[in-house]
């Protein structure tokens, strides 16, 4: 822990020695370090002319406060050894105010839970409750525990320790970067140690999931829908520190969903997916049924359902191969 | 009454987020009014009106919109008190990235979107750097990785803020926001005597006063020049 009262009297070079990550803080906040290495923040601010102070846009006190906060956040992030084993959802009420039809639901690392229910029934609200680590302070009145206990507020408010990563329905990239540059940028923001290895792994895994291959030099904006999704899943599985992954439908096109789930699971994630697709719904260990805003029941996937899943997957592959054939101008014949 | 000021670049999602947040506040039985400040034009008053939210709009025209804000906020606050609102929200578009009329001890929310590019956070001045809450919108159209990178960059320039990702279209996150912007025991009666968090620029040059001719002879007052010397 470092205090904001002390930070103004430490030389920049000493700060940077002790906390190398402060380099990017000084850079992003427009504090020139080059010539000022032997000065303290106090001395730097005292040396500013009126114009320069105005250009800084922050005063000395605020910069000290921010820097101390930043260093303390990073220290706790880097020493983070706390593991999330499970989350537990305590029931609330549905839209009519009736209590929900389940007793506590515990979800552990490595589990896949699907969430089913009609449009508007409250699937996204449930995902929202988990992301916000609700404590009876959302419309549903649910409580979400982490490792069986009332969670620390950092799960709500810290950007570096987010409980939840979301794979959104709509998967576009907007940055103008190559695949390699993009993942590197992400890795840097996550402060990973062996960045190069991690980048290679993500690109490899992404290519495993995607139908058509891409290279590190491909511009991310020119990836196809399937390739983008594949890269995004690989990146989230491997780089995101969040223990929980929320998925609002993984679309079918151009990506191997089974492998995608398997990848997320080898990375020890808790996976929750809201879906209308029977294949995805049955891939879960359990499924949560939502009606009228409340959890109406929790169903474990039965053996019979698992054999139905095998049939569905066959059907899925059949449709896929017909589609591929049609796209390449062939005339279809019955596949056995 | 509570006063909450929302600022953010044009089209970042301020109105969308405010409207969805008002829904959540109303659900809890609170009455809310909005004051919209803009520079040349806005339709937001119509949008708020349609949603049944009482609204006042102010167009700064030829004046600096942030100076205009500070000169009018006390009157707007009194309008809110007269109407008996529990919460008064002000929305203003940050136009020059330099200013922000945040007031000390008045909750300040900055709304910025994921599409604006990873270098944007360090380009925006006090509007972002001295906000209490930073709302990041349009996460639905970028990847998880981009969301994480963007939030990390925002955190770098304002580590003290609460940073929230909110979807302005679906309102995901707005209920949560509504719980942290309203303080039941806060009873604001006037802004007299309160101070801005950061001074506005001290600019006052001949062009502020209507000069149109270009050239050194016409430049008076606070003039600054680009350093044109090539560095050795
Ligand atoms: N996809 C997406 N679009 C959004 C989101 N939030 C807002 N928008 C859209 O962005 C556009 C601008 O939103 P507004 O809420 O009007 O933005 P504003 O900041 O109030 O704009 P001004 O008041 O004109 O400066 C609208 O078309 C919104 O529907 C979001 O989270 N995701
Ligand atoms: N228990 C509840 N009490 C009160 N409101 C609720 C409850 N559950 C959900 N809601 C509200 O109902 C609305 C619809 O819910 P939500 O968006 O989660 O549906 P969905 O299942 O995700 O729908 P879709 O399939 O269309 O995405 C939201 O405004 C949500 O806040
Ligand atoms: Mg939904
Ligand atoms: Mg608006």
Coordinates of C-alpha atoms and ligand atoms in Angstrom, one line a residue:
Chain A
X1 CA 0.0 0.0 0.0
X2 CA 1.2 3.5 -0.8
X3 CA -0.4 6.7 0.5
X4 CA -1.3 9.7 -1.6
X5 CA 0.2 11.9 1.1
X6 CA 3.6 10.4 0.5
X7 CA 3.6 9.9 -3.2
X8 CA 4.4 13.6 -4.1
X9 CA 7.8 13.5 -2.4
X10 CA 9.2 10.4 -4.1
X11 CA 11.5 10.9 -7.1
X12 CA 10.0 9.6 -10.4
X13 CA 13.0 7.3 -11.0
X14 CA 12.4 5.6 -7.6
X15 CA 8.7 5.3 -8.3
X16 CA 9.4 3.8 -11.7
X17 CA 12.0 1.4 -10.2
X18 CA 9.6 0.2 -7.6
X19 CA 6.5 0.2 -9.8
X20 CA 7.5 -0.2 -13.4
X21 CA 3.9 0.0 -14.6
X22 CA 3.7 3.7 -13.6
X23 CA 5.5 4.5 -16.8
X24 CA 2.3 4.1 -18.7
X25 CA 0.4 6.1 -16.1
X26 CA 2.8 9.1 -16.6
X27 CA 2.5 8.7 -20.3
X28 CA -1.3 8.6 -20.5
X29 CA -1.5 11.5 -18.1
X30 CA 0.8 13.7 -20.0
X31 CA 3.6 13.9 -17.4
X32 CA 6.9 14.2 -19.1
X33 CA 9.3 11.7 -17.5
X34 CA 12.4 12.0 -19.7
X35 CA 14.1 15.1 -18.2
X36 CA 12.3 14.9 -14.8
X37 CA 13.5 11.5 -13.6
X38 CA 15.3 13.0 -10.6
X39 CA 12.4 15.2 -9.6
X40 CA 9.4 14.5 -7.4
X41 CA 5.9 15.1 -8.5
X42 CA 5.7 18.0 -6.1
X43 CA 8.8 19.6 -7.7
X44 CA 7.4 19.0 -11.2
X45 CA 4.1 20.7 -10.4
X46 CA 5.9 23.5 -8.7
X47 CA 8.0 24.1 -11.8
X48 CA 5.0 24.5 -14.1
X49 CA 4.1 27.9 -15.3
X50 CA 0.4 29.0 -15.1
X51 CA -0.1 27.9 -18.7
X52 CA 1.5 24.5 -18.2
X53 CA -0.7 23.9 -15.1
X54 CA -3.7 24.6 -17.1
X55 CA -2.6 22.3 -19.9
X56 CA -2.1 19.5 -17.3
X57 CA -5.8 19.6 -16.7
X58 CA -5.3 18.0 -13.3
X59 CA -4.0 19.5 -10.2
X60 CA -1.3 18.1 -8.0
X61 CA -3.6 16.7 -5.3
X62 CA -5.7 14.9 -7.8
X63 CA -2.7 13.4 -9.6
X64 CA -1.3 12.1 -6.3
X65 CA -4.6 10.6 -5.4
X66 CA -5.0 9.0 -8.8
X67 CA -1.4 7.7 -8.9
X68 CA -1.7 6.2 -5.4
X69 CA -5.0 4.6 -6.3
X70 CA -3.5 3.2 -9.5
X71 CA -0.5 1.7 -7.8
X72 CA -2.6 0.1 -5.1
X73 CA -4.9 -1.4 -7.7
X74 CA -2.0 -2.8 -9.7
X75 CA -0.3 -4.2 -6.6
X76 CA -3.5 -6.1 -5.5
X77 CA -4.0 -7.2 -9.1
X78 CA -0.5 -8.6 -9.5
X79 CA -0.5 -10.3 -6.1
X80 CA -4.0 -11.7 -6.7
X81 CA -4.0 -15.3 -5.6
X82 CA -7.6 -15.5 -4.6
X83 CA -9.2 -18.2 -6.6
X84 CA -12.9 -18.3 -7.4
X85 CA -14.2 -21.8 -7.0
X86 CA -17.8 -21.2 -7.2
X87 CA -20.7 -18.8 -7.3
X88 CA -24.0 -19.4 -5.5
X89 CA -27.3 -17.8 -6.5
X90 CA -29.8 -17.3 -3.7
X91 CA -33.4 -17.0 -4.9
X92 CA -35.3 -13.8 -5.3
X93 CA -38.7 -13.2 -6.9
X94 CA -40.3 -13.3 -10.4
X95 CA -42.0 -10.3 -12.1
X96 CA -45.2 -10.9 -10.2
X97 CA -43.3 -10.9 -6.9
X98 CA -43.6 -14.7 -6.2
X99 CA -40.6 -16.4 -4.7
X100 CA -38.5 -18.3 -7.2
X101 CA -38.9 -22.0 -7.5
X102 CA -35.4 -23.2 -6.4
X103 CA -33.2 -23.3 -3.4
X104 CA -29.6 -22.1 -3.6
X105 CA -27.9 -22.8 -6.9
X106 CA -24.1 -23.4 -6.7
X107 CA -22.1 -23.3 -9.9
X108 CA -18.5 -24.4 -9.8
X109 CA -15.5 -23.9 -12.1
X110 CA -15.6 -26.1 -15.1
X111 CA -19.4 -26.2 -15.2
X112 CA -21.5 -25.3 -18.2
X113 CA -24.9 -24.0 -17.4
X114 CA -27.4 -23.1 -20.1
X115 CA -30.3 -20.7 -19.6
X116 CA -33.5 -21.2 -21.5
X117 CA -36.8 -19.3 -21.6
X118 CA -39.0 -17.3 -23.9
X119 CA -38.1 -13.8 -25.2
X120 CA -38.4 -11.2 -22.4
X121 CA -38.5 -13.8 -19.7
X122 CA -35.4 -12.5 -17.9
X123 CA -32.4 -14.4 -19.2
X124 CA -30.3 -11.3 -19.6
X125 CA -31.5 -10.0 -16.2
X126 CA -30.1 -13.2 -14.6
X127 CA -26.8 -12.7 -16.4
X128 CA -26.9 -9.0 -15.3
X129 CA -27.4 -10.1 -11.6
X130 CA -24.4 -12.3 -11.8
X131 CA -22.2 -9.6 -13.4
X132 CA -23.3 -7.0 -10.8
X133 CA -22.9 -9.6 -8.0
X134 CA -26.4 -8.7 -6.9
X135 CA -27.1 -8.3 -3.2
X136 CA -30.9 -8.0 -3.2
X137 CA -30.4 -4.7 -4.9
X138 CA -31.8 -5.5 -8.4
X139 CA -35.4 -5.9 -9.5
X140 CA -35.2 -9.7 -8.9
X141 CA -34.0 -9.5 -5.3
X142 CA -31.5 -12.3 -5.9
X143 CA -28.2 -12.5 -4.1
X144 CA -25.0 -13.8 -5.6
X145 CA -22.2 -15.2 -3.4
X146 CA -18.6 -15.8 -4.4
X147 CA -17.0 -18.9 -2.9
X148 CA -20.0 -19.1 -0.6
X149 CA -19.5 -15.7 0.9
X150 CA -20.8 -12.2 0.5
X151 CA -18.4 -10.8 -2.1
X152 CA -16.0 -7.9 -1.8
X153 CA -17.1 -4.7 -3.6
X154 CA -14.1 -4.9 -5.9
X155 CA -15.9 -7.5 -8.0
X156 CA -18.3 -4.7 -8.9
X157 CA -16.1 -1.7 -9.3
X158 CA -12.7 -2.7 -10.3
X159 CA -11.8 -2.9 -14.0
X160 CA -8.9 -5.2 -13.5
X161 CA -10.7 -7.8 -11.5
X162 CA -14.0 -8.3 -13.3
X163 CA -16.0 -11.4 -12.3
X164 CA -17.5 -11.7 -15.7
X165 CA -16.4 -11.6 -19.3
X166 CA -19.1 -11.5 -22.0
X167 CA -19.1 -12.9 -25.4
X168 CA -21.6 -10.8 -27.1
X169 CA -24.0 -11.8 -29.9
X170 CA -22.6 -9.1 -32.1
X171 CA -19.0 -9.8 -32.8
X172 CA -17.2 -7.1 -34.7
X173 CA -13.8 -5.6 -34.3
X174 CA -13.5 -1.8 -34.7
X175 CA -9.7 -1.3 -34.1
X176 CA -7.5 -1.0 -37.1
X177 CA -4.8 -3.6 -36.2
X178 CA -3.5 -6.9 -37.2
X179 CA -4.4 -10.0 -35.3
X180 CA -1.0 -10.0 -33.6
X181 CA -1.0 -6.3 -32.7
X182 CA -4.5 -6.6 -31.3
X183 CA -3.8 -9.5 -29.0
X184 CA -0.5 -7.9 -27.9
X185 CA -2.4 -4.8 -26.9
X186 CA -4.9 -6.9 -24.9
X187 CA -2.1 -8.9 -23.3
X188 CA -0.3 -5.6 -22.3
X189 CA -3.5 -4.3 -20.7
X190 CA -3.7 -7.6 -18.7
X191 CA 0.0 -7.3 -17.7
X192 CA 0.7 -11.0 -18.7
X193 CA 4.3 -12.1 -18.3
X194 CA 5.1 -14.4 -21.3
X195 CA 3.1 -12.3 -23.8
X196 CA 4.7 -13.9 -26.9
X197 CA 3.7 -17.4 -25.9
X198 CA 0.2 -16.4 -25.0
X199 CA -0.2 -14.7 -28.3
X200 CA 0.9 -17.7 -30.2
X201 CA -1.4 -19.9 -28.3
X202 CA -4.4 -17.7 -28.9
X203 CA -3.8 -17.6 -32.6
X204 CA -3.4 -21.4 -32.7
X205 CA -6.5 -22.0 -30.7
X206 CA -8.5 -19.5 -32.8
X207 CA -7.5 -21.3 -35.9
X208 CA -8.5 -24.6 -34.4
X209 CA -12.0 -23.2 -33.9
X210 CA -12.4 -21.4 -37.2
X211 CA -13.3 -23.0 -40.4
X212 CA -10.9 -21.0 -42.5
X213 CA -7.4 -20.2 -41.3
X214 CA -6.0 -16.8 -40.6
X215 CA -2.5 -15.5 -39.9
X216 CA -1.0 -13.1 -37.3
X217 CA -0.7 -10.5 -40.0
X218 CA -4.4 -10.6 -41.0
X219 CA -6.1 -7.3 -40.2
X220 CA -8.8 -8.0 -37.6
X221 CA -11.4 -5.9 -39.5
X222 CA -11.0 -8.2 -42.5
X223 CA -11.7 -11.5 -40.5
X224 CA -14.9 -13.3 -41.5
X225 CA -17.7 -13.6 -39.0
X226 CA -16.6 -17.1 -38.1
X227 CA -13.0 -16.2 -37.8
X228 CA -13.8 -13.2 -35.6
X229 CA -15.8 -15.3 -33.3
X230 CA -13.2 -18.0 -33.1
X231 CA -10.4 -15.4 -32.3
X232 CA -12.6 -13.7 -29.7
X233 CA -13.4 -17.0 -27.9
X234 CA -9.8 -18.1 -27.9
X235 CA -8.7 -14.7 -26.6
X236 CA -11.4 -14.5 -23.9
X237 CA -10.6 -18.1 -22.8
X238 CA -6.9 -17.5 -22.5
X239 CA -6.4 -13.8 -21.7
X240 CA -9.3 -12.8 -19.8
X241 CA -8.8 -13.2 -16.0
X242 CA -12.5 -13.3 -15.4
X243 CA -13.5 -16.7 -14.0
X244 CA -17.0 -16.5 -15.4
X245 CA -17.9 -16.3 -19.1
X246 CA -21.4 -15.2 -20.1
X247 CA -22.5 -16.1 -23.6
X248 CA -25.6 -14.7 -25.3
X249 CA -25.8 -17.4 -28.1
X250 CA -22.7 -18.5 -30.0
X251 CA -23.9 -18.4 -33.5
X252 CA -23.4 -21.5 -35.6
X253 CA -21.7 -20.2 -38.7
X254 CA -18.1 -21.0 -39.3
X255 CA -17.1 -22.1 -35.8
X256 CA -16.9 -25.4 -34.0
X257 CA -19.1 -24.7 -30.9
X258 CA -18.2 -28.0 -29.2
X259 CA -14.5 -27.2 -29.4
X260 CA -15.1 -23.6 -28.3
X261 CA -16.8 -24.8 -25.1
X262 CA -14.1 -27.4 -24.5
X263 CA -11.5 -24.6 -24.8
X264 CA -13.3 -22.5 -22.3
X265 CA -13.5 -25.4 -19.9
X266 CA -9.8 -26.4 -20.1
X267 CA -9.2 -22.8 -19.0
X268 CA -11.3 -23.6 -15.9
X269 CA -14.0 -21.1 -16.5
X270 CA -17.6 -21.1 -15.3
X271 CA -19.7 -20.9 -18.5
X272 CA -23.2 -19.6 -18.6
X273 CA -25.0 -19.3 -21.8
X274 CA -28.4 -17.9 -22.7
X275 CA -29.7 -19.8 -25.7
X276 CA -32.6 -20.8 -27.9
X277 CA -30.6 -23.4 -29.7
X278 CA -31.3 -27.0 -28.5
X279 CA -27.8 -28.2 -29.2
X280 CA -26.2 -25.5 -27.0
X281 CA -28.9 -26.0 -24.4
X282 CA -28.1 -29.7 -24.1
X283 CA -24.3 -29.2 -24.1
X284 CA -24.8 -27.7 -20.6
X285 CA -24.5 -29.9 -17.5
X286 CA -27.6 -28.3 -16.2
X287 CA -30.1 -25.8 -17.6
X288 CA -31.9 -23.0 -15.8
X289 CA -35.5 -22.5 -16.9
X290 CA -36.7 -18.9 -16.7
X291 CA -40.3 -18.0 -16.7
X292 CA -41.9 -14.6 -16.0
X293 CA -38.6 -13.2 -14.7
X294 CA -37.9 -16.0 -12.2
X295 CA -36.0 -19.2 -12.2
X296 CA -38.7 -21.8 -12.5
X297 CA -36.6 -24.8 -12.3
X298 CA -33.1 -26.3 -12.8
X299 CA -32.9 -29.4 -14.9
X300 CA -29.9 -31.8 -15.1
X301 CA -29.3 -33.0 -18.6
X302 CA -30.5 -36.7 -18.6
X303 CA -28.8 -39.6 -20.3
X304 CA -31.7 -39.7 -22.8
X305 CA -31.1 -36.1 -23.6
X306 CA -27.4 -36.7 -24.2
X307 CA -28.3 -39.4 -26.8
X308 CA -30.7 -36.9 -28.4
X309 CA -27.8 -34.4 -28.4
X310 CA -25.8 -36.9 -30.4
X311 CA -28.6 -37.2 -33.0
X312 CA -29.0 -33.4 -33.1
X313 CA -25.3 -33.0 -33.7
X314 CA -25.4 -35.5 -36.6
X315 CA -28.3 -33.5 -38.1
X316 CA -26.3 -30.3 -37.6
X317 CA -23.4 -31.7 -39.4
X318 CA -25.7 -32.8 -42.2
X319 CA -27.1 -29.4 -42.6
X320 CA -23.6 -27.9 -42.5
X321 CA -22.3 -30.2 -45.3
X322 CA -25.4 -29.5 -47.4
X323 CA -24.8 -25.8 -47.0
X324 CA -21.1 -26.2 -47.9
X325 CA -22.1 -28.2 -51.0
X326 CA -24.7 -25.7 -52.0
X327 CA -22.3 -22.8 -51.6
X328 CA -19.8 -24.5 -53.9
X329 CA -22.4 -25.1 -56.6
X330 CA -22.9 -28.8 -56.2
X331 CA -26.1 -30.8 -56.6
X332 CA -27.1 -32.5 -53.4
X333 CA -27.5 -36.2 -52.9
X334 CA -28.7 -37.9 -49.7
X335 CA -26.0 -38.3 -47.1
X336 CA -26.3 -41.5 -45.1
Chain B
X1 CA -33.1 17.0 -4.3
X2 CA -30.1 15.3 -5.8
X3 CA -28.2 16.8 -8.7
X4 CA -26.3 14.6 -11.1
X5 CA -24.3 16.0 -14.0
X6 CA -23.8 13.9 -17.1
X7 CA -21.2 14.9 -19.7
X8 CA -19.6 13.1 -22.7
X9 CA -18.6 13.5 -26.3
X10 CA -21.5 14.0 -28.8
X11 CA -23.5 10.8 -29.5
X12 CA -21.7 8.8 -26.9
X13 CA -25.0 7.6 -25.5
X14 CA -25.8 10.1 -22.7
X15 CA -29.5 10.4 -23.5
X16 CA -29.9 6.6 -23.9
X17 CA -28.3 5.9 -20.6
X18 CA -30.1 8.7 -18.8
X19 CA -33.5 7.6 -20.1
X20 CA -33.0 4.0 -19.0
X21 CA -31.6 5.1 -15.7
X22 CA -34.7 7.3 -15.1
X23 CA -36.9 4.2 -15.7
X24 CA -35.1 2.5 -12.8
X25 CA -35.4 5.6 -10.6
X26 CA -39.1 5.9 -11.4
X27 CA -39.6 2.3 -10.5
X28 CA -38.5 3.2 -7.1
X29 CA -41.0 6.0 -6.9
X30 CA -38.6 8.8 -7.5
X31 CA -39.5 11.8 -9.7
X32 CA -36.8 13.0 -12.1
X33 CA -36.3 16.0 -14.3
X34 CA -33.6 16.7 -16.9
X35 CA -31.8 19.8 -18.2
X36 CA -30.1 19.5 -21.5
X37 CA -27.3 21.9 -22.5
X38 CA -26.0 21.9 -26.0
X39 CA -24.1 24.1 -28.4
X40 CA -26.1 24.7 -31.6
X41 CA -28.8 22.2 -31.8
X42 CA -30.5 19.4 -30.0
X43 CA -33.5 17.1 -30.3
X44 CA -33.0 15.6 -26.9
X45 CA -35.7 17.7 -25.3
X46 CA -38.2 16.1 -27.7
X47 CA -36.9 12.6 -26.8
X48 CA -37.2 13.3 -23.1
X49 CA -40.6 14.9 -23.6
X50 CA -41.8 11.8 -25.4
X51 CA -40.6 9.6 -22.5
X52 CA -42.7 11.8 -20.1
X53 CA -39.7 13.4 -18.5
X54 CA -39.9 17.1 -17.6
X55 CA -37.1 18.8 -19.5
X56 CA -35.5 22.3 -19.9
X57 CA -33.1 22.9 -22.7
X58 CA -30.4 25.6 -23.1
X59 CA -28.6 26.3 -26.3
X60 CA -25.4 28.3 -25.8
X61 CA -25.2 29.5 -29.4
X62 CA -22.2 31.8 -29.8
X63 CA -21.0 31.3 -26.2
X64 CA -18.8 28.6 -24.9
X65 CA -21.2 25.8 -23.9
X66 CA -19.4 25.1 -20.6
X67 CA -19.3 28.7 -19.5
X68 CA -23.0 28.8 -20.4
X69 CA -23.6 25.8 -18.2
X70 CA -22.0 27.3 -15.2
X71 CA -23.9 30.6 -15.7
X72 CA -27.2 28.8 -15.8
X73 CA -27.0 25.8 -13.5
X74 CA -28.2 27.6 -10.3
X75 CA -31.4 28.8 -12.1
X76 CA -31.9 25.3 -13.5
X77 CA -31.5 23.8 -10.0
X78 CA -34.2 26.2 -8.7
X79 CA -36.5 25.1 -11.5
X80 CA -35.9 21.5 -10.3
X81 CA -36.6 22.4 -6.7
X82 CA -39.8 24.3 -7.7
X83 CA -41.0 21.2 -9.5
X84 CA -40.3 19.0 -6.5
X85 CA -38.0 16.5 -8.2
X86 CA -36.1 14.0 -6.2
X87 CA -33.4 13.9 -8.8
X88 CA -32.3 16.5 -11.3
X89 CA -30.1 15.3 -14.1
X90 CA -28.1 17.6 -16.4
X91 CA -26.9 16.4 -19.8
X92 CA -24.2 18.3 -21.6
X93 CA -22.1 17.4 -24.6
X94 CA -18.4 18.0 -24.1
X95 CA -17.3 19.7 -27.2
X96 CA -13.8 20.8 -27.0
X97 CA -12.3 18.0 -24.7
X98 CA -10.6 20.7 -22.6
X99 CA -13.4 21.9 -20.4
X100 CA -15.8 20.3 -18.1
X101 CA -18.1 22.2 -15.7
X102 CA -18.1 19.6 -13.0
X103 CA -18.9 21.0 -9.6
X104 CA -17.2 20.0 -6.4
X105 CA -19.5 17.7 -4.3
X106 CA -21.9 17.2 -7.1
X107 CA -21.8 13.7 -8.6
X108 CA -20.3 13.8 -12.1
X109 CA -20.8 11.1 -14.6
X110 CA -18.9 10.9 -17.9
X111 CA -20.3 8.8 -20.7
X112 CA -17.9 7.7 -23.4
X113 CA -18.2 4.9 -26.0
X114 CA -16.1 1.9 -26.9
X115 CA -16.0 3.0 -30.6
X116 CA -14.1 6.2 -29.9
X117 CA -10.7 4.4 -30.1
X118 CA -8.2 3.3 -27.4
X119 CA -6.3 6.6 -27.4
X120 CA -9.3 8.7 -26.7
X121 CA -9.2 8.4 -22.9
X122 CA -5.9 10.3 -22.7
X123 CA -7.1 13.0 -25.1
X124 CA -10.1 13.9 -23.0
X125 CA -9.5 16.4 -20.2
X126 CA -11.2 17.0 -16.9
X127 CA -14.5 15.7 -18.3
X128 CA -13.1 12.2 -18.1
X129 CA -10.3 12.7 -15.7
X130 CA -12.2 14.2 -12.8
X131 CA -15.5 12.3 -13.2
X132 CA -16.8 10.2 -10.2
X133 CA -18.4 7.6 -12.5
X134 CA -17.3 6.7 -16.0
X135 CA -20.0 4.9 -18.1
X136 CA -18.7 3.1 -21.1
X137 CA -21.3 2.4 -23.8
X138 CA -21.7 0.5 -27.0
X139 CA -19.9 -2.6 -25.7
X140 CA -22.3 -4.7 -27.6
X141 CA -20.6 -3.8 -30.9
X142 CA -17.1 -4.5 -29.9
X143 CA -15.3 -7.6 -28.7
X144 CA -14.6 -8.6 -25.0
X145 CA -10.9 -7.8 -25.7
X146 CA -11.6 -4.3 -26.9
X147 CA -13.9 -3.7 -23.9
X148 CA -11.1 -4.8 -21.6
X149 CA -8.5 -2.7 -23.3
X150 CA -10.7 0.4 -23.4
X151 CA -11.7 0.1 -19.7
X152 CA -8.0 -0.4 -18.8
X153 CA -7.1 2.9 -20.6
X154 CA -9.9 4.8 -18.9
X155 CA -8.8 3.4 -15.6
X156 CA -5.3 4.6 -16.3
X157 CA -6.3 8.3 -16.6
X158 CA -9.0 8.1 -13.8
X159 CA -8.2 5.3 -11.4
X160 CA -10.4 6.8 -8.7
X161 CA -13.6 6.6 -10.7
X162 CA -16.2 3.8 -10.7
X163 CA -16.1 2.5 -14.3
X164 CA -19.2 0.7 -15.6
X165 CA -20.0 -0.9 -18.9
X166 CA -23.6 -0.1 -19.9
X167 CA -25.6 -0.9 -22.9
X168 CA -27.5 2.2 -23.9
X169 CA -29.9 0.2 -26.2
X170 CA -31.0 -2.5 -23.8
X171 CA -30.3 -0.5 -20.6
X172 CA -28.2 -3.4 -19.2
X173 CA -26.4 -1.8 -16.3
X174 CA -28.7 1.2 -15.8
X175 CA -30.5 -0.3 -12.8
X176 CA -27.1 -0.7 -11.2
X177 CA -26.1 2.9 -12.1
X178 CA -29.4 4.2 -10.6
X179 CA -28.5 2.7 -7.3
X180 CA -25.2 4.5 -7.1
X181 CA -26.2 8.0 -8.3
X182 CA -29.1 8.6 -5.9
X183 CA -28.4 9.3 -2.3
X184 CA -31.5 9.4 -0.2
X185 CA -30.1 11.7 2.5
X186 CA -28.7 14.3 0.1
X187 CA -30.7 17.5 0.1
X188 CA -29.2 20.1 -2.3
X189 CA -30.9 23.5 -1.9
X190 CA -28.5 25.8 -3.8
X191 CA -25.1 25.7 -5.6
X192 CA -24.2 29.2 -4.4
X193 CA -20.7 29.1 -2.9
X194 CA -19.8 25.8 -4.5
X195 CA -16.8 25.6 -6.8
X196 CA -15.8 24.1 -10.1
X197 CA -13.5 21.1 -9.9
X198 CA -11.2 22.6 -12.5
X199 CA -10.9 26.1 -13.9
X200 CA -12.1 26.9 -17.4
X201 CA -9.3 28.0 -19.8
X202 CA -8.1 31.5 -19.3
X203 CA -8.4 32.2 -23.0
X204 CA -9.3 35.7 -24.0
X205 CA -7.8 36.7 -27.3
X206 CA -8.9 39.1 -30.0
X207 CA -10.8 36.4 -31.8
X208 CA -13.0 35.8 -28.8
X209 CA -14.0 39.4 -29.2
X210 CA -15.0 39.1 -32.8
X211 CA -11.8 39.7 -34.7
X212 CA -11.9 37.9 -38.1
X213 CA -8.7 39.1 -39.8
X214 CA -5.7 36.8 -39.7
X215 CA -2.2 38.0 -38.9
X216 CA 0.1 39.0 -36.0
X217 CA -1.1 42.6 -36.1
X218 CA -4.6 41.6 -35.1
X219 CA -3.7 39.2 -32.3
X220 CA -4.1 40.7 -28.9
X221 CA -4.6 39.4 -25.4
X222 CA -3.7 35.8 -24.5
X223 CA -2.0 34.5 -27.6
X224 CA 0.2 31.4 -27.8
X225 CA 2.3 30.3 -30.7
X226 CA 3.3 26.9 -32.0
X227 CA 7.0 26.3 -31.6
X228 CA 8.2 26.2 -35.2
X229 CA 11.9 25.7 -34.5
X230 CA 13.2 22.3 -35.6
X231 CA 14.6 20.4 -32.6
X232 CA 18.2 19.6 -33.0
Ligands
LIG1 N1 -25.1 -0.3 -30.2 C1 -25.3 0.6 -29.2 N2 -25.8 1.8 -29.6 C2 -25.9 2.7 -28.6 C3 -25.6 2.5 -27.2 N3 -25.9 3.6 -26.5 C4 -26.4 4.5 -27.4 N4 -26.4 4.0 -28.6 C5 -26.9 4.7 -29.8 O1 -26.0 5.8 -30.1 C6 -26.7 6.9 -30.6 C7 -26.5 8.2 -29.8 O2 -27.0 8.0 -28.5 P1 -27.6 9.2 -27.7 O3 -28.0 8.6 -26.4 O4 -28.5 10.1 -28.4 O5 -26.2 10.0 -27.4 P2 -26.0 11.4 -26.7 O6 -24.6 11.3 -26.0 O7 -27.1 11.7 -25.8 O8 -25.9 12.4 -27.9 P3 -25.9 14.0 -27.9 O9 -26.8 14.4 -26.8 O10 -26.5 14.3 -29.3 O11 -24.5 14.4 -27.7 C8 -28.2 6.5 -30.7 O12 -28.4 6.0 -32.0 C9 -28.2 5.3 -29.7 O13 -29.3 4.4 -30.0 C10 -25.1 1.2 -26.9 O14 -24.8 0.8 -25.8 N5 -24.9 0.3 -28.0
LIG2 N1 -37.7 -10.9 -11.5 C1 -37.9 -9.8 -12.1 N2 -38.6 -8.8 -11.6 C2 -38.8 -7.6 -12.2 N3 -38.3 -7.4 -13.5 C3 -37.7 -8.4 -14.1 C4 -37.4 -9.6 -13.5 N4 -36.7 -10.4 -14.3 C5 -36.6 -9.7 -15.5 N5 -37.1 -8.5 -15.4 C6 -37.2 -7.4 -16.4 O1 -37.8 -7.9 -17.6 C7 -37.3 -7.4 -18.8 C8 -36.9 -8.5 -19.8 O2 -35.9 -9.3 -19.3 P1 -34.6 -9.8 -20.1 O3 -34.2 -8.7 -21.0 O4 -33.7 -10.3 -19.2 O5 -35.3 -10.9 -21.0 P2 -34.5 -12.0 -22.0 O6 -34.9 -13.4 -21.5 O7 -33.1 -11.8 -22.0 O8 -35.1 -11.7 -23.4 P3 -34.5 -12.0 -24.9 O9 -34.7 -13.5 -25.1 O10 -35.4 -11.2 -25.7 O11 -33.1 -11.5 -24.8 C9 -36.1 -6.5 -18.3 O12 -36.5 -5.2 -18.3 C10 -35.8 -7.1 -16.9 O13 -35.2 -6.1 -16.1
LIG3 MG1 -31.7 -11.1 -23.6
LIG4 MG1 -28.2 13.4 -25.8

